[in-house]
mmCIF file of C-alpha atoms in Angstrom:
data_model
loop_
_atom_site.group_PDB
_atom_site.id
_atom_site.type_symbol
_atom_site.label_atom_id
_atom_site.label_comp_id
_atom_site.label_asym_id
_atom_site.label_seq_id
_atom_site.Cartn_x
_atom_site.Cartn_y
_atom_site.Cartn_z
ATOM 1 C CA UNK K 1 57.160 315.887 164.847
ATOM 2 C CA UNK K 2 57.905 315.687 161.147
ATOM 3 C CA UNK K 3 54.018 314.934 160.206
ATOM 4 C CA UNK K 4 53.173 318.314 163.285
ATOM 5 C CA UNK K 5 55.037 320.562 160.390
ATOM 6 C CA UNK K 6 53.674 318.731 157.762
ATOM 7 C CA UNK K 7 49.912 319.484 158.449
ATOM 8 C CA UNK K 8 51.057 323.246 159.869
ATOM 9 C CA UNK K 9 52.473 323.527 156.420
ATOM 10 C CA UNK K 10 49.743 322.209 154.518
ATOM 11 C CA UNK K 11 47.131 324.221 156.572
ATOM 12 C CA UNK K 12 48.484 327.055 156.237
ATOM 13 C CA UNK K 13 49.263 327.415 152.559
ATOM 14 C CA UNK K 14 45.293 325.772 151.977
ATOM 15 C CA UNK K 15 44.122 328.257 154.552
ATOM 16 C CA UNK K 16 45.716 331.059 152.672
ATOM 17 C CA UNK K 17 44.633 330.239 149.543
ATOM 18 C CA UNK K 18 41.006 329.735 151.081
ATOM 19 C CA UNK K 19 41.085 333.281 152.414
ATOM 20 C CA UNK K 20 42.889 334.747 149.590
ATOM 21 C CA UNK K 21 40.223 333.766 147.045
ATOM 22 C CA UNK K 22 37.357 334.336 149.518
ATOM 23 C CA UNK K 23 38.708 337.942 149.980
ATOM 24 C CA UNK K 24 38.486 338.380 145.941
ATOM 25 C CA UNK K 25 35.124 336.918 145.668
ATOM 26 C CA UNK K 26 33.676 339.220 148.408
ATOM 27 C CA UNK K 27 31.183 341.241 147.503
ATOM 28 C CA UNK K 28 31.540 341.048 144.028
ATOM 29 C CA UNK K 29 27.915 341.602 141.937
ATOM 30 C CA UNK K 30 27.170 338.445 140.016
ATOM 31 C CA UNK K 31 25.244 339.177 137.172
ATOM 32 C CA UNK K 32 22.421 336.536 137.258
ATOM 33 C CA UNK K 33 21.538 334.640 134.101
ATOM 34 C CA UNK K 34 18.244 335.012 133.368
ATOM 35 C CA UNK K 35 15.991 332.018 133.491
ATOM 36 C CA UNK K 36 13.153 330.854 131.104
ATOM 37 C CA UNK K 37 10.627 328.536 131.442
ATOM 38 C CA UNK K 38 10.327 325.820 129.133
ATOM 39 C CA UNK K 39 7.908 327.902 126.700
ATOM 40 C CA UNK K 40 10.108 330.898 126.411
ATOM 41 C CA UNK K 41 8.433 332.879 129.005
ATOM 42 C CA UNK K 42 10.245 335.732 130.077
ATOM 43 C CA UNK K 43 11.886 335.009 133.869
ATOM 44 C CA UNK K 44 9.475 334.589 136.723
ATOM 45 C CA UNK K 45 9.781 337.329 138.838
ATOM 46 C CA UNK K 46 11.468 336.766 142.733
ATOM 47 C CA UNK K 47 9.574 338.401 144.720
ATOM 48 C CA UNK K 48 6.008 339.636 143.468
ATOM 49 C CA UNK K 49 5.122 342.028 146.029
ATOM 50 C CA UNK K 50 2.642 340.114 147.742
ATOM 51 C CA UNK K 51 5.536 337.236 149.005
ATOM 52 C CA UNK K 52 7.605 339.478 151.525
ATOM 53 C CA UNK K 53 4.897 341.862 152.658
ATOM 54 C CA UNK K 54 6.728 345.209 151.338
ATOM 55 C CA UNK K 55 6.991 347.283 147.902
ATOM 56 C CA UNK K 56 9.117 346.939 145.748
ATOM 57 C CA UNK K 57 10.717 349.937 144.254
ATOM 58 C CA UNK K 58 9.596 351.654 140.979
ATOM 59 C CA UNK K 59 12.804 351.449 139.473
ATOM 60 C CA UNK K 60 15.045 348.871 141.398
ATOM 61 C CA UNK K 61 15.333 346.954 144.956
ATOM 62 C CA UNK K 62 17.839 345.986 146.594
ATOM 63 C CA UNK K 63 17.007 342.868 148.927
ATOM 64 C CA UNK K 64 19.656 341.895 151.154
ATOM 65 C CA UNK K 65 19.415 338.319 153.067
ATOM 66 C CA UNK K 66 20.589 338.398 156.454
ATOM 67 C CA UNK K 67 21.113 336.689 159.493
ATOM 68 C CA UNK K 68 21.277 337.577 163.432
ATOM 69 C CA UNK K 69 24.885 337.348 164.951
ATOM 70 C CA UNK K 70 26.179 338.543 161.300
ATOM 71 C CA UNK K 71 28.629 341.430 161.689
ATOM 72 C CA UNK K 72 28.904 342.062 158.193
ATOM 73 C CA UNK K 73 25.248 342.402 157.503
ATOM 74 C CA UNK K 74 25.315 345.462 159.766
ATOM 75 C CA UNK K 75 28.032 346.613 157.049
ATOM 76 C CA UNK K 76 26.057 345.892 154.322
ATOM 77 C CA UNK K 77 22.750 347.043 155.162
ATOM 78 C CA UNK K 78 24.567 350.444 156.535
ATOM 79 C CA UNK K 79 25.933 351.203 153.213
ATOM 80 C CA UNK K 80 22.465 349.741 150.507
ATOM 81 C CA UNK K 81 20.037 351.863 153.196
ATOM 82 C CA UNK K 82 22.753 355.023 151.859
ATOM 83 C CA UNK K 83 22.631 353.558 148.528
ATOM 84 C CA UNK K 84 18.285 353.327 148.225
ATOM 85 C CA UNK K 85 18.374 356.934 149.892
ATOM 86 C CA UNK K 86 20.640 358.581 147.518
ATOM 87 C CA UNK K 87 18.696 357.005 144.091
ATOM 88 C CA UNK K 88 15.429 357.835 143.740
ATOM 89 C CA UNK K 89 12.786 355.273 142.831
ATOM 90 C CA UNK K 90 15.567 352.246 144.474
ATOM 91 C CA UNK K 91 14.259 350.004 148.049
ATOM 92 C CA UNK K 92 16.302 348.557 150.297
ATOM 93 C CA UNK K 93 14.593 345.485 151.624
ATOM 94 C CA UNK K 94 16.133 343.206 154.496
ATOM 95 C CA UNK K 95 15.412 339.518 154.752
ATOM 96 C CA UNK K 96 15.578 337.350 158.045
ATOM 97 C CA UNK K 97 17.736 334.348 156.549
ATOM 98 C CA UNK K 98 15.978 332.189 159.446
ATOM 99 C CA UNK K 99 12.412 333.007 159.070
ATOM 100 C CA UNK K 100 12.409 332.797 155.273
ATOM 101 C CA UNK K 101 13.953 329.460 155.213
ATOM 102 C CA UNK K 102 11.856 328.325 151.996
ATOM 103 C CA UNK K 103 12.942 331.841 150.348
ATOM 104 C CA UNK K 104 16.696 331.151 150.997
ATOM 105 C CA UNK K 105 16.383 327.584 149.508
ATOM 106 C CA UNK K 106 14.535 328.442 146.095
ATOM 107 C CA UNK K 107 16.779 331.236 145.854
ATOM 108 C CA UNK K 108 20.045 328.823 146.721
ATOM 109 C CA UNK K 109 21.313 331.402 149.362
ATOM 110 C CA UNK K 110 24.254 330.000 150.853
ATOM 111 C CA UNK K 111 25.534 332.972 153.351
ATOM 112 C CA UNK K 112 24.442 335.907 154.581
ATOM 113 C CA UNK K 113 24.885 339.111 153.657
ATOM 114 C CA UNK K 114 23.738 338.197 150.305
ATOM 115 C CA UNK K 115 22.163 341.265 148.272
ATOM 116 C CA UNK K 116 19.709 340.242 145.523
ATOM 117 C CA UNK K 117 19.442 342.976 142.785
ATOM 118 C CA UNK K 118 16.104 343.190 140.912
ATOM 119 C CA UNK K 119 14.605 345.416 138.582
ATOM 120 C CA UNK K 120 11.068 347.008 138.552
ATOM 121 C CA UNK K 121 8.963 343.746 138.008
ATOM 122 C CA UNK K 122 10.985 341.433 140.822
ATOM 123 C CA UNK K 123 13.647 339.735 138.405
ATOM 124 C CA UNK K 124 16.617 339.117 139.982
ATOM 125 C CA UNK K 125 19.472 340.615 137.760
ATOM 126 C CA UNK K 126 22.675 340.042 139.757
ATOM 127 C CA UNK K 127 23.984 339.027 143.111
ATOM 128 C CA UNK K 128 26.543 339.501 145.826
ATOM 129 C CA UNK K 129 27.346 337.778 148.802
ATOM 130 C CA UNK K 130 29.725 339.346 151.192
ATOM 131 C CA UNK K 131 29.250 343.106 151.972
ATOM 132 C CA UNK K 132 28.833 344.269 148.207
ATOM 133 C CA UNK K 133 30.811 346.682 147.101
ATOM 134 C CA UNK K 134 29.230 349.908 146.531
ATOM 135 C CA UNK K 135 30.542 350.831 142.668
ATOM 136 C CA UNK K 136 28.981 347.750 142.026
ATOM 137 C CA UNK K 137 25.954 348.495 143.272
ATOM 138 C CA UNK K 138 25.796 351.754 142.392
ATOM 139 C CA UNK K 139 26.594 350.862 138.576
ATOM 140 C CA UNK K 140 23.950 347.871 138.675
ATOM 141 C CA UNK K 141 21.889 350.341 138.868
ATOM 142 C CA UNK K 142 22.774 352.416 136.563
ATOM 143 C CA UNK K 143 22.217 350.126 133.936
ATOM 144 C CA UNK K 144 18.695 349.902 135.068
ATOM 145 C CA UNK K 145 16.347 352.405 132.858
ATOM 146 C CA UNK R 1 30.194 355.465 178.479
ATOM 147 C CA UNK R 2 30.773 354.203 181.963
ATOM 148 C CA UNK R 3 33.982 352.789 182.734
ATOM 149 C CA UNK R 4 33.588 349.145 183.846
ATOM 150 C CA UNK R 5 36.630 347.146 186.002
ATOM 151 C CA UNK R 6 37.637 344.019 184.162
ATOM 152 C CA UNK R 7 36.098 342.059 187.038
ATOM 153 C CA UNK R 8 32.359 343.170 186.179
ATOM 154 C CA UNK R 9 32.622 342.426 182.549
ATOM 155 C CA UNK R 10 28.998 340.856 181.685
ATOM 156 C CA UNK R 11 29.041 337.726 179.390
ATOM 157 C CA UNK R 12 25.955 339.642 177.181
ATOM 158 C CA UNK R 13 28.059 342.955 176.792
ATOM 159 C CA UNK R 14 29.042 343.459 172.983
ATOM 160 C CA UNK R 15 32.748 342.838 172.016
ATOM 161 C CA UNK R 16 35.834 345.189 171.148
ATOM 162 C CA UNK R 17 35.857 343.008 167.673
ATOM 163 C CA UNK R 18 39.695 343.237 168.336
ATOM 164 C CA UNK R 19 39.423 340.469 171.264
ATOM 165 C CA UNK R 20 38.460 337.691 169.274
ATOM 166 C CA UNK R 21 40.587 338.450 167.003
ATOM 167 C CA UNK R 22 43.614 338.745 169.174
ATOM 168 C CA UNK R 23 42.409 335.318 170.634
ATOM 169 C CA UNK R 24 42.928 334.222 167.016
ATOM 170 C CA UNK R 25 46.343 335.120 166.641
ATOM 171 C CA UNK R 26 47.481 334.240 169.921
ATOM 172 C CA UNK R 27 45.135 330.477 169.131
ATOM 173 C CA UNK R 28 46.643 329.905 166.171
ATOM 174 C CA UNK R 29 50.317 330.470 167.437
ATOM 175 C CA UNK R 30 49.999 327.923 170.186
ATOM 176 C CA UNK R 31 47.793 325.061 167.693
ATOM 177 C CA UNK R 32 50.867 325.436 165.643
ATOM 178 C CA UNK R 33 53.381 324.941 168.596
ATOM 179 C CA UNK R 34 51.185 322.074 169.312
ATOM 180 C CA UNK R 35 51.603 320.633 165.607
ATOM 181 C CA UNK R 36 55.509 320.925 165.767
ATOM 182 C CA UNK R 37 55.529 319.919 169.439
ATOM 183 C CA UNK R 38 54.143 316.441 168.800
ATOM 184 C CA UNK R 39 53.323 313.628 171.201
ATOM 185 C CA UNK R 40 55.604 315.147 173.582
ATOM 186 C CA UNK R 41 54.199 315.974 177.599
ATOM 187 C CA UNK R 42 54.753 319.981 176.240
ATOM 188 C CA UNK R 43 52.490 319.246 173.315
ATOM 189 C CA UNK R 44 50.290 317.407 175.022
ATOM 190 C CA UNK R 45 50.040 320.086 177.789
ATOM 191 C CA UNK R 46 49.637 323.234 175.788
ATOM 192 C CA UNK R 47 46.957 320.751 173.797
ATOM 193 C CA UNK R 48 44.847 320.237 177.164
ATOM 194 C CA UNK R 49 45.671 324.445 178.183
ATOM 195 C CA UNK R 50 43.850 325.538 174.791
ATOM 196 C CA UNK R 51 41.156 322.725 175.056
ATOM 197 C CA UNK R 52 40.688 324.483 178.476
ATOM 198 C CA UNK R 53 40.498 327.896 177.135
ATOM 199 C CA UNK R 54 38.249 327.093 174.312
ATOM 200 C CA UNK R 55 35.868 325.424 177.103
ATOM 201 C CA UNK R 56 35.952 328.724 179.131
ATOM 202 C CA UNK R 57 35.325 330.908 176.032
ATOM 203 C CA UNK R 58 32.455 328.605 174.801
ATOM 204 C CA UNK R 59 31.184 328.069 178.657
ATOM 205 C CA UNK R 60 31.126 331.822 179.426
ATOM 206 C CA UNK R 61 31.734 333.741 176.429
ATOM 207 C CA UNK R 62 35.060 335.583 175.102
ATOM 208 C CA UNK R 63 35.332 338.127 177.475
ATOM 209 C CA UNK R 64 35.341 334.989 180.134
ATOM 210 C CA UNK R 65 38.602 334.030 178.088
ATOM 211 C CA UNK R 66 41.857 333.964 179.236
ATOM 212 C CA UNK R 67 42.703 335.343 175.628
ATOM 213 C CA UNK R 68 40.096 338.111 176.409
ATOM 214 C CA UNK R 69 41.292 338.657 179.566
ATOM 215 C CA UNK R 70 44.853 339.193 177.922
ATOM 216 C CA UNK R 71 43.453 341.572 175.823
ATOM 217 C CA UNK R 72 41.767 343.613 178.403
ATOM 218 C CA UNK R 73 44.929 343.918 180.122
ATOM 219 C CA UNK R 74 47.423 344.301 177.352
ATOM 220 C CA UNK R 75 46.496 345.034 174.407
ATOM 221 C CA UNK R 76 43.001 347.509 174.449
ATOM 222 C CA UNK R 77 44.856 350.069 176.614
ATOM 223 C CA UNK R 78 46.912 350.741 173.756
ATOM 224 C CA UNK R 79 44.838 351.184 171.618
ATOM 225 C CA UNK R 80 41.970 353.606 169.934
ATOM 226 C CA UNK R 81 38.636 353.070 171.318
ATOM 227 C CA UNK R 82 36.842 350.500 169.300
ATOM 228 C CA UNK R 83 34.984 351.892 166.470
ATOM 229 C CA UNK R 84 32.126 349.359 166.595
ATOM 230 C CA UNK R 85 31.131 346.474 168.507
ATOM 231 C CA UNK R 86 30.292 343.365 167.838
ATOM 232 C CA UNK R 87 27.456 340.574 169.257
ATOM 233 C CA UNK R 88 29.240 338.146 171.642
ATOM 234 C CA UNK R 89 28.035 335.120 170.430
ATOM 235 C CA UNK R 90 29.110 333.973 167.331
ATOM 236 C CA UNK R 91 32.237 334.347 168.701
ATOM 237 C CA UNK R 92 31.364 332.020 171.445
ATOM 238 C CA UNK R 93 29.898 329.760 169.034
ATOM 239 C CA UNK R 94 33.457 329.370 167.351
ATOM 240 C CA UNK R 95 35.222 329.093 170.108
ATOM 241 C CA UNK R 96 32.373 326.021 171.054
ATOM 242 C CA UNK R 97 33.700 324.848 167.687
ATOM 243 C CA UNK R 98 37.364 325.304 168.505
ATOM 244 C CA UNK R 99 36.429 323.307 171.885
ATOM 245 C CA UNK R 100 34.935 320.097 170.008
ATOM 246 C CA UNK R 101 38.109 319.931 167.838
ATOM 247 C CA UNK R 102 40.207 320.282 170.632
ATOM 248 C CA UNK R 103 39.027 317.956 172.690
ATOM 249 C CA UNK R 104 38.454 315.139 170.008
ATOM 250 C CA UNK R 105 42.627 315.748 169.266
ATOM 251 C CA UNK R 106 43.599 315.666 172.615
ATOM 252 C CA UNK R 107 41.421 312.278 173.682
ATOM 253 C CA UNK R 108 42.792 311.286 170.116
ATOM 254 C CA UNK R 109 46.515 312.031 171.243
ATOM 255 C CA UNK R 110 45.515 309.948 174.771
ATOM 256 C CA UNK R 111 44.261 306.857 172.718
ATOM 257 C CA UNK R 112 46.937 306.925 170.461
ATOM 258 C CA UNK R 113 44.761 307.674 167.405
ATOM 259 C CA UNK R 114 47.803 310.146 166.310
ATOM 260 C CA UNK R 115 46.269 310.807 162.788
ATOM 261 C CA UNK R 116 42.865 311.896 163.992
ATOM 262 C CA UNK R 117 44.930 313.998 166.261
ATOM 263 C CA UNK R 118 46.679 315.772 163.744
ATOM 264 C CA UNK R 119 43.551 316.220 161.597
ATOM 265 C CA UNK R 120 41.811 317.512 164.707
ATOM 266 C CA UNK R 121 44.497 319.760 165.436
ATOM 267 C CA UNK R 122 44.949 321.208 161.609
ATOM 268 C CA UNK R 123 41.218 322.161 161.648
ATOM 269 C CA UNK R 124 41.348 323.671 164.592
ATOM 270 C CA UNK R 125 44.337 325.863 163.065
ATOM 271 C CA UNK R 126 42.882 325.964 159.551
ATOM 272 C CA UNK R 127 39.793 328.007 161.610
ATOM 273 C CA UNK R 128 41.954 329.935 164.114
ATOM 274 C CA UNK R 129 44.011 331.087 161.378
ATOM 275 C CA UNK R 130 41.181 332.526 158.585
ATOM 276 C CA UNK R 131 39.705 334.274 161.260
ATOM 277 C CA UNK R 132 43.332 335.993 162.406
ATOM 278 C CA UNK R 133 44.725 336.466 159.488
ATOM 279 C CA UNK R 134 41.522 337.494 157.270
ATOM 280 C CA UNK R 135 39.075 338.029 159.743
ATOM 281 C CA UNK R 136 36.967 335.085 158.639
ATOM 282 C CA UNK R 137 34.462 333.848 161.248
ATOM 283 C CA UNK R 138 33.344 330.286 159.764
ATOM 284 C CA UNK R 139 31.957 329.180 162.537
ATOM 285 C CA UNK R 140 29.402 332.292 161.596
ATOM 286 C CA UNK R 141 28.680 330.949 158.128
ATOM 287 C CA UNK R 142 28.151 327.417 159.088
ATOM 288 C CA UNK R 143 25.653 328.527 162.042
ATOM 289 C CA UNK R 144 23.059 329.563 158.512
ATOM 290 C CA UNK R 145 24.264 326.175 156.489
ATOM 291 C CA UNK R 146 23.274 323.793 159.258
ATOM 292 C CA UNK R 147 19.709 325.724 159.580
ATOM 293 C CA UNK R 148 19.458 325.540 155.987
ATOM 294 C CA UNK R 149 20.310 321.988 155.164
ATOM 295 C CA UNK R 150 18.406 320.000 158.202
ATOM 296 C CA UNK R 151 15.035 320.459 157.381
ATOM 297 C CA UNK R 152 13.288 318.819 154.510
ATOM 298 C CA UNK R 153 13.101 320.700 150.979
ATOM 299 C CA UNK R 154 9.787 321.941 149.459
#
């Protein structure tokens, strides 16, 4: 009975400190480093338009990674379709997680949502995973000319 | 929206979000009287009730539940209608998740194998608990891992 509280202790204070972090982490926009290939080249773009079948936007797109049976993707694509309405020249693109299997591996995506931010030419400049927030977002963009 | 008895509640109808997470609360309350309870016939018991539980919620879905049922009854008159619902099966998947560590603990506990017991047992909290008390649904994020991971790169 002694060990019973032991582990109830010890699961809950690693549980909470699990959740607790998580709970910080969520949704935070992760500005990405950007990568260059062993010439200097500037960083290979993401997603040239061809790869997903869809535009992307003139000034920014927003391409969020999802999955069926995801609550919070419904959350997060509800509030980057607002976001892409309200600022001119951004997309909102949605990826199925499943289909794009090879996508989600080169691009190391771990959960869904996760919301890729790229500029004009398809470099990724930040991420989020988690619903992002929406000051975030909205200030990614912002940076963006 | 039509009002449905209890009794004709479909096993495809979205969720009141609030049920699983009530079965959560009220999951992770009896894994940890389980913990302190031990190898006693009460532990055991109330180890073979949840395993039984988790198999109907994993069998035929949340709602199917004796949790959900609880909820129906008790706890959704009281409150405001939901403001969203949610797809029943992840929800079924953890509780299919809930039902493998159960089960493994209590044949554990029957064998006599009292550590993998109590490891069984703390996962099963460790899950129960996240999703109650910070509405994390693992079993969710592992569903896109295991996809993910078993086929070969390139």
């Amino acid at each position: 009975m002694g060990q019973g509280l032991l582990v109830l202790l010890g699961v809950l204070v690693a549980a909470t400190a699990f959740g607790v972090r998580r709970r910080r982490t969520e949704g935070r926009l992760r500005p990405t480093a950007p990568a260059t290939s062993s010439d200097g080249a500037a960083a290979e773009a993401v997603l040239p338009t061809g790869e997903l079948d869809a535009a992307l936007g003139e000034r920014a797109t927003l391409v969020q990674f999802s999955s069926a049976f995801c609550q919070p993707c419904r959350a997060a694509r509800t509030l980057l379709a607002d976001v892409s309405r309200s600022q001119p020249g951004v997309v909102h693109l949605e990826v199925d997680a499943e289909s794009h299997l090879d996508l989600v591996r080169r691009l190391g995506i771990r959960r869904t949502p996760t919301t890729l931010v790229l500029d004009a030419a398809g470099r990724e400049l930040g991420r989020a995973v988690g619903v992002p927030r929406r000051a975030a977002v909205l200030a990614a963009l912002a940076e963006i000319a | 929206m039509s009002v449905r008895p209890a009794s004709l509640v479909r096993r495809d109808q979205p969720l009141d979000p609030r049920g699983p997470r009530l079965a959560a609360v009220v999951t992770t309350v009896v894994l940890a009287a389980v913990l302190l309870l031990g190898r006693t016939p009460a532990g055991v018991a109330l180890l073979a009730a949840q395993t039984l539980v988790f198999a109907l919620g994993a069998g035929a879905g949340p709602a199917a539940s004796p949790y959900g049922w609880l909820f129906r009854r008790l706890v959704r008159p009281r409150l405001a209608p939901p403001t969203e619902l949610e797809d029943p099966r992840p929800p079924q998947f953890a509780q299919a998740v809930g039902l493998a560590f159960a089960a493994t603990a209590l044949l554990a506990t029957l064998a006599g194998a009292g550590a993998l017991a109590l490891l069984a047992v703390g996962a099963a909290l460790a899950a129960a608990f996240l999703n109650a008390a910070f509405g994390l649904c693992l079993g969710c994020e592992l569903y896109l891992l295991t996809r993910r991971v078993g086929r070969p790169a390139g």
